[in-house]
Amino acid sequence: MTAAAAAVVPSEAYAGYLDCLTDADEFAATEMAIDLLDAGVPAERVLLDLVAPAQAEVGERWARNEWSVAQEHAATHISEQVIAAVVAHVKPASTRGRVVVACMDGEWHALPPRLVAEVLRLRGWQVTFLGASVPAAHLVSYLHRHDAHAVALACALPMRLPHAHRMIEACRRSDVPVVVGGRGFGADGRWARRLGVAWAPDAPAAAELIADERALRAVPPAQLAHLADDEYTSLVRRRAELIDSGLARLRERVPAVRAYTPAQVDATVSDLGHIVDFLAAAVYVDDASLFTEFVEWLAEILVSRGVPAGAVALPLEHYAVALRDFPRAERVLAQGRAAIRH
Ligand code: B12
């Protein structure tokens, strides 16, 4: 292979790597990644053009109910091993300051920020990767003890945005500039702008931003004046009651729900919790699209698993009545209901 041809990940290598994930063949997957490095493909490209899209494809297969959670977990584990092997193979030297990379409190999608952490390491930063679900107080005390140039915070689920905001504010009080990323901030980063924080769409963009401290600190203020109406706080206070009454409503209206096994009841309670949390997050950032994108996704997931779309419509209808004194939540729910009607 010539150096020019080796600069990118060939499509057949990508297909072969996906087969390794399908077969849960950790050693073959690692070997393929190392072979690409040996053929001259830069480590950053192996991480971003092989591991990252394959991992996203894993998610699509799970969403379509083609892959079980066990298959997804096996593939994610292999991706983690491959990332470690690629970086260990290159052994990058650290020549720049320290960057701390962490997931928001309650956020278990550690693999995407791990990719960001390793790209930063490959570009010479001294990186501390704190992994999944880091409580804000622990992150802040870590930042106090270590002189960090910047902190990169990940959020994959938009329902965690209110927590993300608290965490961003806590880091700012320590005077450490923050960059955020991940699917949770919206495909175009619009909810990061709402929270008034620097956002990067991917690892290379994050690396460029971190290298430019002025740009990192020059962010317009948050646009959250709507929070003065207290709807978000009141909604969160009613979370448990909304889940209980949503389940009672489903039992009353859908006979099959009355015969659910304990595991099915748990899954339903978890879905209702997500509905309330996504609704609260949409109210927090004052953007109904956060909720409509979620209910469309949930309806698709449930339908692909044989649950009727009505199982999503019914709780939304119930919440619209229960929350009639919450004008913003009511608007968000109305748009959510319209989205799954088509
Ligand atoms: C693996 C996985 C998990 C694993 C995570 C393991 C791990 N160690 O990371 C586990 C099993 C824990 C998990 C759990 C859940 N998951 Co999940 N998960 C995924 C999956 C399949 C892959 C994530 C991934 O690695 N993607 C590949 C990366 C590289 O892509 P990316 O996220 O877009 O990242 C790029 C950019 O966004 C950016 N970026 C990402 N992070 C950061 C951070 C910073 C600082 C910066 C600057 C940039 C940046 O750079 C990256 C590279 O360019 C995705 C599907 C998918 N398509 O991504 C679902 C997905 C994210 N999960 C989803 C869901 C719903 C869940 C659960 C709620 C499921 C459940 N019912 O319990 C839980 C929630 C757990 C929690 N509280 O966090 C949904 C979210 C849908 C939505 N509407 O929000 C997805 C999209 C699946 C799907 N197709 O429906 N999940």
XYZ file of C-alpha atoms and ligand atoms in Angstrom, residues 48 51-53 55-60 62-63 69 72-73 76 80 101-102 106-113 115-116 152-160 179-183 199-204 206 270-271 274 278 293-294 297 301, ligand 1:
149
model
C -12.540 8.461 14.046
C -14.033 2.808 15.658
C -16.450 5.779 15.894
C -18.722 5.037 12.878
C -19.890 2.119 17.189
C -22.648 4.388 15.829
C -23.715 1.547 13.493
C -23.921 -0.754 16.528
C -26.457 1.705 17.971
C -28.528 1.720 14.790
C -29.746 -2.105 18.430
C -32.388 0.577 17.731
C -28.259 -5.379 24.388
C -24.181 -4.094 21.789
C -22.296 -4.450 25.114
C -18.724 -1.582 22.935
C -12.800 0.199 24.156
C -12.317 14.795 30.059
C -15.407 13.519 31.871
C -25.686 10.185 35.331
C -24.141 9.801 31.882
C -22.845 6.318 31.074
C -21.849 6.864 27.438
C -18.130 6.972 28.168
C -16.881 5.738 24.821
C -17.492 8.904 22.736
C -15.554 11.159 25.181
C -12.328 8.950 21.689
C -12.088 12.698 22.277
C -14.195 18.657 28.201
C -17.629 17.444 29.298
C -19.707 14.865 27.460
C -23.458 14.438 27.327
C -25.076 11.841 25.035
C -28.654 12.160 26.289
C -30.465 15.514 26.068
C -32.466 14.623 29.197
C -29.247 15.235 31.179
C -15.902 22.684 26.091
C -18.826 20.314 25.707
C -19.854 17.763 23.116
C -21.915 14.695 22.392
C -25.304 13.988 20.914
C -19.376 23.254 21.886
C -17.442 21.061 19.474
C -19.077 18.691 16.972
C -16.251 16.153 17.087
C -12.857 15.377 18.536
C -10.718 17.359 16.009
C -12.599 20.063 20.254
C -38.165 3.499 32.935
C -39.797 4.705 29.658
C -37.529 9.140 30.277
C -37.030 14.650 28.322
C -37.121 14.108 18.513
C -37.251 11.915 21.628
C -37.316 7.899 18.595
C -37.964 1.750 19.307
C -22.725 2.107 23.457
C -24.011 2.799 23.829
C -24.457 2.698 25.136
C -23.616 2.070 26.237
C -22.497 3.074 26.630
C -21.197 2.342 26.935
C -20.018 3.241 26.864
N -18.999 2.797 27.537
O -19.992 4.287 26.232
C -24.670 1.849 27.386
C -25.158 0.424 27.352
C -24.213 2.172 28.805
C -25.814 2.754 26.934
C -26.869 3.088 27.750
C -27.957 3.832 27.354
N -28.198 4.300 26.094
Co -26.923 4.255 24.648
N -25.901 4.093 23.112
C -24.750 3.533 22.856
C -24.422 3.670 21.334
C -24.741 2.312 20.692
C -23.015 4.025 20.969
C -22.473 5.335 21.565
C -21.200 5.610 20.828
O -20.146 5.204 21.283
N -21.322 6.251 19.641
C -20.205 6.535 18.755
C -19.695 7.927 18.977
C -18.304 8.052 18.452
O -20.558 8.826 18.295
P -21.083 10.176 18.932
O -21.717 9.858 20.234
O -21.921 10.878 17.967
O -19.713 10.983 19.222
C -19.105 11.913 18.326
C -19.607 13.334 18.584
O -20.919 13.379 19.118
C -18.570 13.956 19.453
N -18.616 13.802 20.895
C -19.167 12.808 21.615
N -18.939 13.014 22.926
C -18.208 14.145 23.029
C -17.702 14.791 24.149
C -16.973 15.976 23.971
C -16.419 16.664 25.173
C -16.785 16.508 22.671
C -16.068 17.758 22.512
C -17.306 15.844 21.540
C -17.998 14.675 21.738
O -17.380 13.355 19.038
C -17.607 11.966 18.736
C -16.615 11.500 17.700
O -16.595 12.323 16.572
C -25.388 4.825 20.931
C -25.804 4.760 19.477
C -25.065 5.717 18.578
N -25.519 5.705 17.349
O -24.166 6.459 18.936
C -26.539 4.639 21.942
C -27.443 5.814 22.304
C -26.641 7.090 22.509
N -28.017 5.349 23.590
C -29.254 5.630 23.730
C -30.048 5.315 24.870
C -31.510 5.656 24.814
C -29.484 4.731 26.008
C -30.234 4.374 27.305
C -31.232 5.399 27.826
C -30.879 3.007 27.046
C -31.784 2.511 28.163
N -33.043 2.384 27.840
O -31.324 2.256 29.248
C -29.068 4.171 28.307
C -28.743 5.463 29.096
C -27.552 5.331 30.009
C -27.148 6.650 30.606
N -27.829 7.116 31.631
O -26.228 7.271 30.150
C -29.800 6.342 22.500
C -30.064 7.833 22.745
C -31.337 8.252 22.039
C -31.851 9.609 22.424
N -32.996 9.914 21.862
O -31.302 10.343 23.173
C -28.724 6.005 21.401
C -28.550 7.076 20.305
C -29.138 4.647 20.784
C -30.189 4.716 19.695
N -29.845 4.597 18.420
O -31.316 4.864 19.968
N -25.679 3.137 25.619
